PDB file of C-alpha atoms in Angstrom:
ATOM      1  CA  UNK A 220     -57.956 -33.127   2.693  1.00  0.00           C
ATOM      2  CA  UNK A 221     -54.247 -33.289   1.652  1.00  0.00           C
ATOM      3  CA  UNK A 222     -53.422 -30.602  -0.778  1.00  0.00           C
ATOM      4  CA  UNK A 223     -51.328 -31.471  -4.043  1.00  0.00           C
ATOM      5  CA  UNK A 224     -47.890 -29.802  -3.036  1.00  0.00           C
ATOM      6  CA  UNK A 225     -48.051 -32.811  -0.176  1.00  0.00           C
ATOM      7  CA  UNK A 226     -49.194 -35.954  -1.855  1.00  0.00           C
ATOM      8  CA  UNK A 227     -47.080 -35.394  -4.605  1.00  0.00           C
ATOM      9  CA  UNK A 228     -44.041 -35.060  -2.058  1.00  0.00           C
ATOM     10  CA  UNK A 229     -45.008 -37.865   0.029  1.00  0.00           C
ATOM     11  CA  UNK A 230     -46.005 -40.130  -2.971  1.00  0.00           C
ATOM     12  CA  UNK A 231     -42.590 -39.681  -4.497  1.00  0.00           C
ATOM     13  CA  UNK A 232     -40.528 -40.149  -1.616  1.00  0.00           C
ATOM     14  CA  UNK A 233     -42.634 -43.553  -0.612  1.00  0.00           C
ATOM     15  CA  UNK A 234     -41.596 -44.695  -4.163  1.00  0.00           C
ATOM     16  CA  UNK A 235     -37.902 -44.153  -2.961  1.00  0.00           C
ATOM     17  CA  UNK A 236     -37.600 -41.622  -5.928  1.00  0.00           C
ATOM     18  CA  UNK A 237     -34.988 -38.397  -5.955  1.00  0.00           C
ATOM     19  CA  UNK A 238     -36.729 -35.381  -6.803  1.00  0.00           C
ATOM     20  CA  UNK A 239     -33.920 -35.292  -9.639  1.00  0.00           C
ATOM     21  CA  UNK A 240     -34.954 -38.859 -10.530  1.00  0.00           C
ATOM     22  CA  UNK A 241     -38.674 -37.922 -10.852  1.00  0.00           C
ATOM     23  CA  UNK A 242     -37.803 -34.963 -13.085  1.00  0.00           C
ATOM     24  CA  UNK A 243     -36.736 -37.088 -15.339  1.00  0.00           C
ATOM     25  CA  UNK A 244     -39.377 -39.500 -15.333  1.00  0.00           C
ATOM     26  CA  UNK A 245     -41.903 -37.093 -15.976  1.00  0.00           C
ATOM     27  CA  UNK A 246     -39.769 -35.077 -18.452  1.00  0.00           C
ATOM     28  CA  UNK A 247     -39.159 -32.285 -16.834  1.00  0.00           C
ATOM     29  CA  UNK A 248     -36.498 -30.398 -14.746  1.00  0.00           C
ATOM     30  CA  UNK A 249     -35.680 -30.598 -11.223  1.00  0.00           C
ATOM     31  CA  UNK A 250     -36.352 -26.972 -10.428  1.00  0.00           C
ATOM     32  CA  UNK A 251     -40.235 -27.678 -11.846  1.00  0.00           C
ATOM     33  CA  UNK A 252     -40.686 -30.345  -9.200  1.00  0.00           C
ATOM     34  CA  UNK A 253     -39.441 -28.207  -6.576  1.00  0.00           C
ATOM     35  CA  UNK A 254     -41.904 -25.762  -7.188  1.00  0.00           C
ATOM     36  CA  UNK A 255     -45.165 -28.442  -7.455  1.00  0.00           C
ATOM     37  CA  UNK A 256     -43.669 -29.468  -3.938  1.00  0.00           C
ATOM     38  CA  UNK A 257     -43.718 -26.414  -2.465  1.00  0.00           C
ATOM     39  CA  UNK A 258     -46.656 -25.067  -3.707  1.00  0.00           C
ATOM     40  CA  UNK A 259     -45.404 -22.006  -5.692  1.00  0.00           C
ATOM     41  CA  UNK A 260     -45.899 -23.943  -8.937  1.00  0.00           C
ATOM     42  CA  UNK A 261     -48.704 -26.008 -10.170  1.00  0.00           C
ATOM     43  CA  UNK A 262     -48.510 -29.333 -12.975  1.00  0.00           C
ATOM     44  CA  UNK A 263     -50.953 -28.266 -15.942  1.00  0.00           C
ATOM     45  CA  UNK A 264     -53.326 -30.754 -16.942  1.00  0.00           C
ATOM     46  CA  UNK A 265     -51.337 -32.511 -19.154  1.00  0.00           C
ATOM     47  CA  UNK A 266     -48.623 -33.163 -16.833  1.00  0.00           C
ATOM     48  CA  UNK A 267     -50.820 -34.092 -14.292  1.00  0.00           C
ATOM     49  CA  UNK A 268     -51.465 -36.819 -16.064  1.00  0.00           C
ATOM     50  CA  UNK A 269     -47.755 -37.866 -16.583  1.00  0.00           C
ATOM     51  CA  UNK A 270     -47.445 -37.409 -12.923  1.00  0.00           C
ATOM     52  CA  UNK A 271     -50.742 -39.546 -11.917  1.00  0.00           C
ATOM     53  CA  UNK A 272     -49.108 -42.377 -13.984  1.00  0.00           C
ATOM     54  CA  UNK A 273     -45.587 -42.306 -12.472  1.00  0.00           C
ATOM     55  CA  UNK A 274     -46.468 -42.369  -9.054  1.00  0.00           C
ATOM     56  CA  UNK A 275     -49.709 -44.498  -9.901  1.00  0.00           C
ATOM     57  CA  UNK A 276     -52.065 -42.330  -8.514  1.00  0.00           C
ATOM     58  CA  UNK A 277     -55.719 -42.002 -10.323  1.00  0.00           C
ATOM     59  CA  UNK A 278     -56.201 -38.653 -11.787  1.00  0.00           C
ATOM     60  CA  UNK A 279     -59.339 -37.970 -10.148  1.00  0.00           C
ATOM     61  CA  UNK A 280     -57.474 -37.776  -6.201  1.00  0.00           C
ATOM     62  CA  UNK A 281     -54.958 -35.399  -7.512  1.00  0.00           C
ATOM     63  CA  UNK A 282     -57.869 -33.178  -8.687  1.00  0.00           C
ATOM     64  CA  UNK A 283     -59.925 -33.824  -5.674  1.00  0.00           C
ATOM     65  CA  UNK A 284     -56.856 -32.596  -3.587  1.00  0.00           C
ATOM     66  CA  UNK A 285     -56.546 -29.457  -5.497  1.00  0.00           C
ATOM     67  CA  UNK A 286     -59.557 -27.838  -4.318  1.00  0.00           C
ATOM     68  CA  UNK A 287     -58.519 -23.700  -4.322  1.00  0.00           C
ATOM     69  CA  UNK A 288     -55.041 -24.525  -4.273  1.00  0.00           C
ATOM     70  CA  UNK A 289     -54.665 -23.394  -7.739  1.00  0.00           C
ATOM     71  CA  UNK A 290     -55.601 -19.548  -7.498  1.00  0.00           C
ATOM     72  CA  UNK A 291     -55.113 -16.019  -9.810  1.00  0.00           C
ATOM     73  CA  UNK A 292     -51.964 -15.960  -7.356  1.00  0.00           C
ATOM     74  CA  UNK A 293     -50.271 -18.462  -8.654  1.00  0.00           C
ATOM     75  CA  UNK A 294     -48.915 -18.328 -12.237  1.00  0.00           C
ATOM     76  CA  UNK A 295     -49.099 -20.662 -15.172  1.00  0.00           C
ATOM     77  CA  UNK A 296     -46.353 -23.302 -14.524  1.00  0.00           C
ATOM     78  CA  UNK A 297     -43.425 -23.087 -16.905  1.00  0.00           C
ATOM     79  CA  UNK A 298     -40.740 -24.975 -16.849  1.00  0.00           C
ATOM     80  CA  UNK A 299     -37.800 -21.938 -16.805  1.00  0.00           C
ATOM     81  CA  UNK A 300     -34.827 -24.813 -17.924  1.00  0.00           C
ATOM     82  CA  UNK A 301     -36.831 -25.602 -21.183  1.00  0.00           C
ATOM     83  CA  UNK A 302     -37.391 -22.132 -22.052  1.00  0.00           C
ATOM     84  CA  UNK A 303     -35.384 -18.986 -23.250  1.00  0.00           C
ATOM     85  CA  UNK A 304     -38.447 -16.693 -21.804  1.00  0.00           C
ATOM     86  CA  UNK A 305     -40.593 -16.620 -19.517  1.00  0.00           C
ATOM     87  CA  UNK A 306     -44.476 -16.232 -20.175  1.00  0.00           C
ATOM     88  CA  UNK A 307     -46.035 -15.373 -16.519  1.00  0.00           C
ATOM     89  CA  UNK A 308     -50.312 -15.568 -16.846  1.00  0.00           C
ATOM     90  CA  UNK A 309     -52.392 -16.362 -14.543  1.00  0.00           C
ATOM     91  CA  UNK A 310     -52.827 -20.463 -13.832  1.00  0.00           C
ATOM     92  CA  UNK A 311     -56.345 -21.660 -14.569  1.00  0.00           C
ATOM     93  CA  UNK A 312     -57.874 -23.588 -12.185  1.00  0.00           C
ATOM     94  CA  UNK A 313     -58.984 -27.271 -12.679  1.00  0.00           C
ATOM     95  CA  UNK A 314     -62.575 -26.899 -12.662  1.00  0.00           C
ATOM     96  CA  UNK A 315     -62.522 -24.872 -15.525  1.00  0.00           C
ATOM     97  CA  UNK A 316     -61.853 -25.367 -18.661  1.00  0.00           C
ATOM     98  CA  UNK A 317     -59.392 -28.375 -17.838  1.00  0.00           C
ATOM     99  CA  UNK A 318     -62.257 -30.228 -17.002  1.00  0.00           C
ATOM    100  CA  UNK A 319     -65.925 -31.371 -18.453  1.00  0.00           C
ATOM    101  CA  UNK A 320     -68.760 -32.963 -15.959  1.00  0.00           C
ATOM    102  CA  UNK A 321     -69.823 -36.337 -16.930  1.00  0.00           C
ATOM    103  CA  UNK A 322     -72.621 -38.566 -15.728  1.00  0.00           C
ATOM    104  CA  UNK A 323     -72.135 -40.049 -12.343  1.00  0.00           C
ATOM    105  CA  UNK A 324     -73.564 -43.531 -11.835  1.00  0.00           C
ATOM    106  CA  UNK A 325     -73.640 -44.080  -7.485  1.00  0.00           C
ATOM    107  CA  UNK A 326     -73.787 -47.048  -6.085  1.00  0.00           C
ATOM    108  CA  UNK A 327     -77.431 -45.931  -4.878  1.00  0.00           C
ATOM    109  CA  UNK A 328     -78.325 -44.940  -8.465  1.00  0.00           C
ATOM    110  CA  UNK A 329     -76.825 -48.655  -9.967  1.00  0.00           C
ATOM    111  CA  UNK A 330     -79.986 -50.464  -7.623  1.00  0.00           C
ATOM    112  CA  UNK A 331     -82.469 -49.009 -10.547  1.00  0.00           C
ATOM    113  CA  UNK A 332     -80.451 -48.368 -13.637  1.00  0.00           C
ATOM    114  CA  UNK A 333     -83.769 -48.704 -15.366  1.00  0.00           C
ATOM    115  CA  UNK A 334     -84.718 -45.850 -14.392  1.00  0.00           C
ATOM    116  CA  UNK A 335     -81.837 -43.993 -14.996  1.00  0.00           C
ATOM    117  CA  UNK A 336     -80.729 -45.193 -18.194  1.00  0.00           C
ATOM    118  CA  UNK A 337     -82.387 -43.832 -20.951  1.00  0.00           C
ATOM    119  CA  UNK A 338     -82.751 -44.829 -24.990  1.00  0.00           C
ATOM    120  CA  UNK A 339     -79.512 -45.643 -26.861  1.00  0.00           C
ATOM    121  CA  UNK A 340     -77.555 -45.990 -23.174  1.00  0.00           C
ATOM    122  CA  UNK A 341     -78.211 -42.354 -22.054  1.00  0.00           C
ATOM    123  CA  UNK A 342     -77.575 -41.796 -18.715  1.00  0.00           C
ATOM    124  CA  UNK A 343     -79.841 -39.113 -16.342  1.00  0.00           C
ATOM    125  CA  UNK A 344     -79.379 -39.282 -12.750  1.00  0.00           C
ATOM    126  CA  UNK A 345     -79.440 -35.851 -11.945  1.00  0.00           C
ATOM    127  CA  UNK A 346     -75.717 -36.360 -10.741  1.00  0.00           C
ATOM    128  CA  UNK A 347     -71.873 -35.398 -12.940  1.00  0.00           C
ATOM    129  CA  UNK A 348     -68.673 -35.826 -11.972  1.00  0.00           C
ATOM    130  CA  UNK A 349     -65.573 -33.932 -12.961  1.00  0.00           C
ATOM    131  CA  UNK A 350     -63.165 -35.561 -15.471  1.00  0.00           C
ATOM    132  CA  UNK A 351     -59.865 -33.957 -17.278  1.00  0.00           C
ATOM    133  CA  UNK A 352     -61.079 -32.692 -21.074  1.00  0.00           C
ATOM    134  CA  UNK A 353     -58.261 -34.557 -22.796  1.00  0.00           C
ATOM    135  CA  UNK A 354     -59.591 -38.217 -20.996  1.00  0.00           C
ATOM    136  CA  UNK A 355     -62.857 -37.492 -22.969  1.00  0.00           C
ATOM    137  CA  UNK A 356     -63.175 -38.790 -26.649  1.00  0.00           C
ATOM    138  CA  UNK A 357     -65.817 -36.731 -28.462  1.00  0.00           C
ATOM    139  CA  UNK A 358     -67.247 -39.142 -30.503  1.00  0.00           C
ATOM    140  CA  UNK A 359     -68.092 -41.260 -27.846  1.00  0.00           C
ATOM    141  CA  UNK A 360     -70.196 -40.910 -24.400  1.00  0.00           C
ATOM    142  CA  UNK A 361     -68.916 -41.536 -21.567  1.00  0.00           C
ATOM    143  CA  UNK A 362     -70.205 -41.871 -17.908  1.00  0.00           C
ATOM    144  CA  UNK A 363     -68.444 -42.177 -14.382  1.00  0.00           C
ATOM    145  CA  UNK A 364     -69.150 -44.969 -12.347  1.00  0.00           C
ATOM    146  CA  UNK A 365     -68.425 -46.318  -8.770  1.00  0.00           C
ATOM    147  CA  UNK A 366     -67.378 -49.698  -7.865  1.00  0.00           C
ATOM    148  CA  UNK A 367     -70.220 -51.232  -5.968  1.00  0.00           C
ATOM    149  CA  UNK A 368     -68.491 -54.333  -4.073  1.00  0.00           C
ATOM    150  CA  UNK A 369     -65.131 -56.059  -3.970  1.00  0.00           C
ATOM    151  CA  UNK A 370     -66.113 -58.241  -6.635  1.00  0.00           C
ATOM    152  CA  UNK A 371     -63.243 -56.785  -8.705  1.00  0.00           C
ATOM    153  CA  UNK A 372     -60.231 -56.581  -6.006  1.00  0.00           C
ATOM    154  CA  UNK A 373     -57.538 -56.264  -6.243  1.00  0.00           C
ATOM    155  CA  UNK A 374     -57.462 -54.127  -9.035  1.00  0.00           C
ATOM    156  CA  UNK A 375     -60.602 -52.301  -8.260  1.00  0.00           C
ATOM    157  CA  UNK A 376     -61.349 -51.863  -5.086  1.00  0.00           C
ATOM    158  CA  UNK A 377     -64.658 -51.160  -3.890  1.00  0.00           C
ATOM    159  CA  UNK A 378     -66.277 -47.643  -4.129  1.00  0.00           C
ATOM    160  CA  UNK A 379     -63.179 -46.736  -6.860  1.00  0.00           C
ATOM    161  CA  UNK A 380     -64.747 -44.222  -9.630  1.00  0.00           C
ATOM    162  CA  UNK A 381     -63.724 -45.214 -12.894  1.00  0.00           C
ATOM    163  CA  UNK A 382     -64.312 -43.101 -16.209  1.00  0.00           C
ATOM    164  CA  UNK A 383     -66.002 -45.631 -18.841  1.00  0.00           C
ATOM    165  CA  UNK A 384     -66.934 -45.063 -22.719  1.00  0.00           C
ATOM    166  CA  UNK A 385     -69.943 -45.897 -24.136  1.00  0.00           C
ATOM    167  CA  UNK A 386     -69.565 -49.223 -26.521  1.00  0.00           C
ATOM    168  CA  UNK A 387     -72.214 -49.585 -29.293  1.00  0.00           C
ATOM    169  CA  UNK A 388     -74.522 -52.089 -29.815  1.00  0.00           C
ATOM    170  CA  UNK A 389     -72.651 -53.262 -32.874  1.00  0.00           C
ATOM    171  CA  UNK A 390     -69.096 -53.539 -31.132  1.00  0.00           C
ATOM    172  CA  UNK A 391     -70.258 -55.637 -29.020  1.00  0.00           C
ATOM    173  CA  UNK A 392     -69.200 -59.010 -29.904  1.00  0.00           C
ATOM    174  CA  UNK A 393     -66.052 -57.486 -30.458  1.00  0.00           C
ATOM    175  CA  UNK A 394     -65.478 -56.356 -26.893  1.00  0.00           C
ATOM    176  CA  UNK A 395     -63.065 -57.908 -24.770  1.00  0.00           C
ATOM    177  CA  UNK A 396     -59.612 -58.312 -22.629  1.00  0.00           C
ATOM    178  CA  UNK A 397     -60.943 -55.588 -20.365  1.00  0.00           C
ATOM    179  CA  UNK A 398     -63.445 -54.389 -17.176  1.00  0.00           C
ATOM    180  CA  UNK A 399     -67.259 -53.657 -18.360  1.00  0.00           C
ATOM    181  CA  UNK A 400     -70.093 -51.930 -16.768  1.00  0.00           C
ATOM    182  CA  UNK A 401     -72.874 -54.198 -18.377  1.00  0.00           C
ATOM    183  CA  UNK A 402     -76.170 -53.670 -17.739  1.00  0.00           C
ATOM    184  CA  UNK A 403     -78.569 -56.500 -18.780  1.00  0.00           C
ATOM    185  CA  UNK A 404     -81.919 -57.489 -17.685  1.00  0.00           C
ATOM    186  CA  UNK A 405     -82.746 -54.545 -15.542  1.00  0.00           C
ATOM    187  CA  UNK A 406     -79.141 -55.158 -13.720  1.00  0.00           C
ATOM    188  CA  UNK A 407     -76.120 -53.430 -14.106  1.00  0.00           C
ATOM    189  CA  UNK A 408     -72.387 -55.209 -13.144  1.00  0.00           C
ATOM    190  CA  UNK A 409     -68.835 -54.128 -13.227  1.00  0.00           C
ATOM    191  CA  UNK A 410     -67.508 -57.651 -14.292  1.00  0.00           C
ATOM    192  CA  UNK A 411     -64.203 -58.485 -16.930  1.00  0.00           C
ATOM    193  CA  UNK A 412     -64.776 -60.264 -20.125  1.00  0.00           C
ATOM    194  CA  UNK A 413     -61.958 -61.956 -20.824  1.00  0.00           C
ATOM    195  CA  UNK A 414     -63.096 -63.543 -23.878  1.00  0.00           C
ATOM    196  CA  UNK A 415     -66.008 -62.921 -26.549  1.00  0.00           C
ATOM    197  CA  UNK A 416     -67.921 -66.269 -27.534  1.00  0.00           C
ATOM    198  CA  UNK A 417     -70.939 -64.052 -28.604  1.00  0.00           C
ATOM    199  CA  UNK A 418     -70.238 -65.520 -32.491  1.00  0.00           C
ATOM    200  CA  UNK A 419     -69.340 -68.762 -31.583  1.00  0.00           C
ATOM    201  CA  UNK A 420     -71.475 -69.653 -29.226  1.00  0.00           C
ATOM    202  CA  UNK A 421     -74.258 -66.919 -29.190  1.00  0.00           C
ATOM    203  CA  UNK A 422     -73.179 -66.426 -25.094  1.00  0.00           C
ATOM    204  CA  UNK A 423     -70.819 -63.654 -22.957  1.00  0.00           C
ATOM    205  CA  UNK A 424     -69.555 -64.759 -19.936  1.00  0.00           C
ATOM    206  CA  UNK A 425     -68.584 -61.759 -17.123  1.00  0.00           C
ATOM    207  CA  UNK A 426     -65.353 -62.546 -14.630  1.00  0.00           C
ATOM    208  CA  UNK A 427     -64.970 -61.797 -11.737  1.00  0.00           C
ATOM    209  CA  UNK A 428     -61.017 -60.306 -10.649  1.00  0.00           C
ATOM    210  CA  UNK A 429     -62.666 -61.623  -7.044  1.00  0.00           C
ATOM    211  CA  UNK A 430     -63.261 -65.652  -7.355  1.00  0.00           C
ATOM    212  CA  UNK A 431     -65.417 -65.552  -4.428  1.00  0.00           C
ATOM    213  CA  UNK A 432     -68.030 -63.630  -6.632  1.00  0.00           C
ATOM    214  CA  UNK A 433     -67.562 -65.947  -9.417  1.00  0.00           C
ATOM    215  CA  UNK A 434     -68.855 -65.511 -12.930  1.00  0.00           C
ATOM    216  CA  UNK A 435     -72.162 -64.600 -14.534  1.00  0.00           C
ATOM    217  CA  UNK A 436     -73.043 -65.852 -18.301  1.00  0.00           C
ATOM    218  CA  UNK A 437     -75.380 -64.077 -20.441  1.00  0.00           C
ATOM    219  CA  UNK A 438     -76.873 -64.164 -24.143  1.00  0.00           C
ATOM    220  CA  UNK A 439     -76.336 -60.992 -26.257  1.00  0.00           C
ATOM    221  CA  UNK A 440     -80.092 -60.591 -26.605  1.00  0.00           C
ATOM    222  CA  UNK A 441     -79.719 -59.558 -22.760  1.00  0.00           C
ATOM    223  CA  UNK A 442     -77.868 -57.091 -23.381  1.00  0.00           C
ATOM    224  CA  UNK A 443     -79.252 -53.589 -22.565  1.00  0.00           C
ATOM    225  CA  UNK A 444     -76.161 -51.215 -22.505  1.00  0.00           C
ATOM    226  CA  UNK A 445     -72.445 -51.469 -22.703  1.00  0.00           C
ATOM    227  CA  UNK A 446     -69.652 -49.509 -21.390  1.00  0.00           C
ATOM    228  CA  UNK A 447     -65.587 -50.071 -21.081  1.00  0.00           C
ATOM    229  CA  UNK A 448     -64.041 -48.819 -18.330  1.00  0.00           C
ATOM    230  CA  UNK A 449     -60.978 -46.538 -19.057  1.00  0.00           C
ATOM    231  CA  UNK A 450     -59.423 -45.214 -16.426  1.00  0.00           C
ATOM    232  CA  UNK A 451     -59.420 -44.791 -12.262  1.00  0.00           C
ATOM    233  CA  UNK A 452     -60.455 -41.785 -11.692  1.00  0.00           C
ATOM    234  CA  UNK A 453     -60.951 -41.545  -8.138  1.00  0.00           C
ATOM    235  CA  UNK A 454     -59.907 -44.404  -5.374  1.00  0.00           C
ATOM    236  CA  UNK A 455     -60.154 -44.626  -1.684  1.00  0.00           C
ATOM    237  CA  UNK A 456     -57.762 -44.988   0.640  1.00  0.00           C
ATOM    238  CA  UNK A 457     -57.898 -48.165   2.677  1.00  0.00           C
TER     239      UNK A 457
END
């Protein structure tokens, strides 16, 4: 597995980007990005996130290719052109308190989601997946869940992990202009709902990005559980 220093590099320089010119895209100095490159520094959760976004990388492959790199050797990462002095502590690593384990929904686990998905859409299948704190809102649950098929190419491949947030019952004709994990009927999709004709026309229908796998159209009373998918959190290279 590629280690961060690396796919940061080699990410940047396939977007044609100047270390300077990445600096500056991710607010921070040149020096800073020198250091993430060469592995004496490391990007702290929040700018991981700024970094993930610039070179369009999903969060969850930058913290899969961290692994030990982060260590009590290496010290917190401050940027020493923004500061007037320097606070040297030791860098935390990500699977601390950076990050909380969610609920991981497999492919395997998605053929019975009846058995796995408890009352008011909690979800037990023995399984959690790593996710950064800050992508985690509180007052909501959330669950991580893999892409079964290439129904939703080309912006979700198949067997991408994305982080999704629980959406209650009462939201639910509400929902829409975004990807859903629905599970109705003892079935459980990753399908877009591009519009909401719940109160119109007492129906949901669920896209596919994929025409091949067409479209699927349901009544609210089918409706089991609801969740909108947030973020890519981990996708494989093709």
């Amino acid at each position: 597995m590629r280690k961060l220093p690396g796919i940061i590099k080699a990410r940047r320089i396939s977007k044609g980007l100047t270390q300077k010119q990445f600096a500056s895209m991710v607010g921070r100095s040149q020096q800073l990005v020198q250091k993430w490159e060469n592995g004496t520094g490391m990007p702290t959760s929040k700018q991981l996130k700024v970094v993930s976004e610039v070179l369009d990388i999903p969060i969850g492959n930058l913290i899969d290719s961290d692994d030990d790199q982060v260590s009590e050797n290496n010290f917190e990462d401050v940027d020493t052109d923004q500061v007037d002095k320097i606070n040297v502590r030791p860098q935390r690593h990500l699977t601390s308190s950076l990050l909380v384990e969610v609920p991981f929904l497999s492919v395997k686990a998605q053929s019975s989601p009846d058995r796995i998905v408890l009352n008011n859409c909690q979800v037990d299948t023995g399984e959690t997946h790593p996710v950064l704190s800050e992508l985690i809102d509180k007052r909501h649950e959330h669950l991580v869940v893999t892409v079964p098929n290439h129904s939703m190419e080309p912006e979700l491949r198949q067997d991408t992990r994305v982080l999704c947030r629980h959406v209650e019952p009462n939201d639910i004709p509400h929902e829409s202009g975004a990807v859903y994990v629905v599970m109705y009927t003892g079935r459980l999709v990753v399908k877009r709902i591009r519009t909401n004709d719940i109160r119109t026309n007492n129906t949901l229908t669920l896209h596919s990005d994929n025409e091949k796998f067409g479209q699927i159209v349901i009544t609210p009373q089918e409706i089991e559980c609801m969740w909108r998918v947030l973020f890519k959190i981990y996708e494989p290279v093709h």
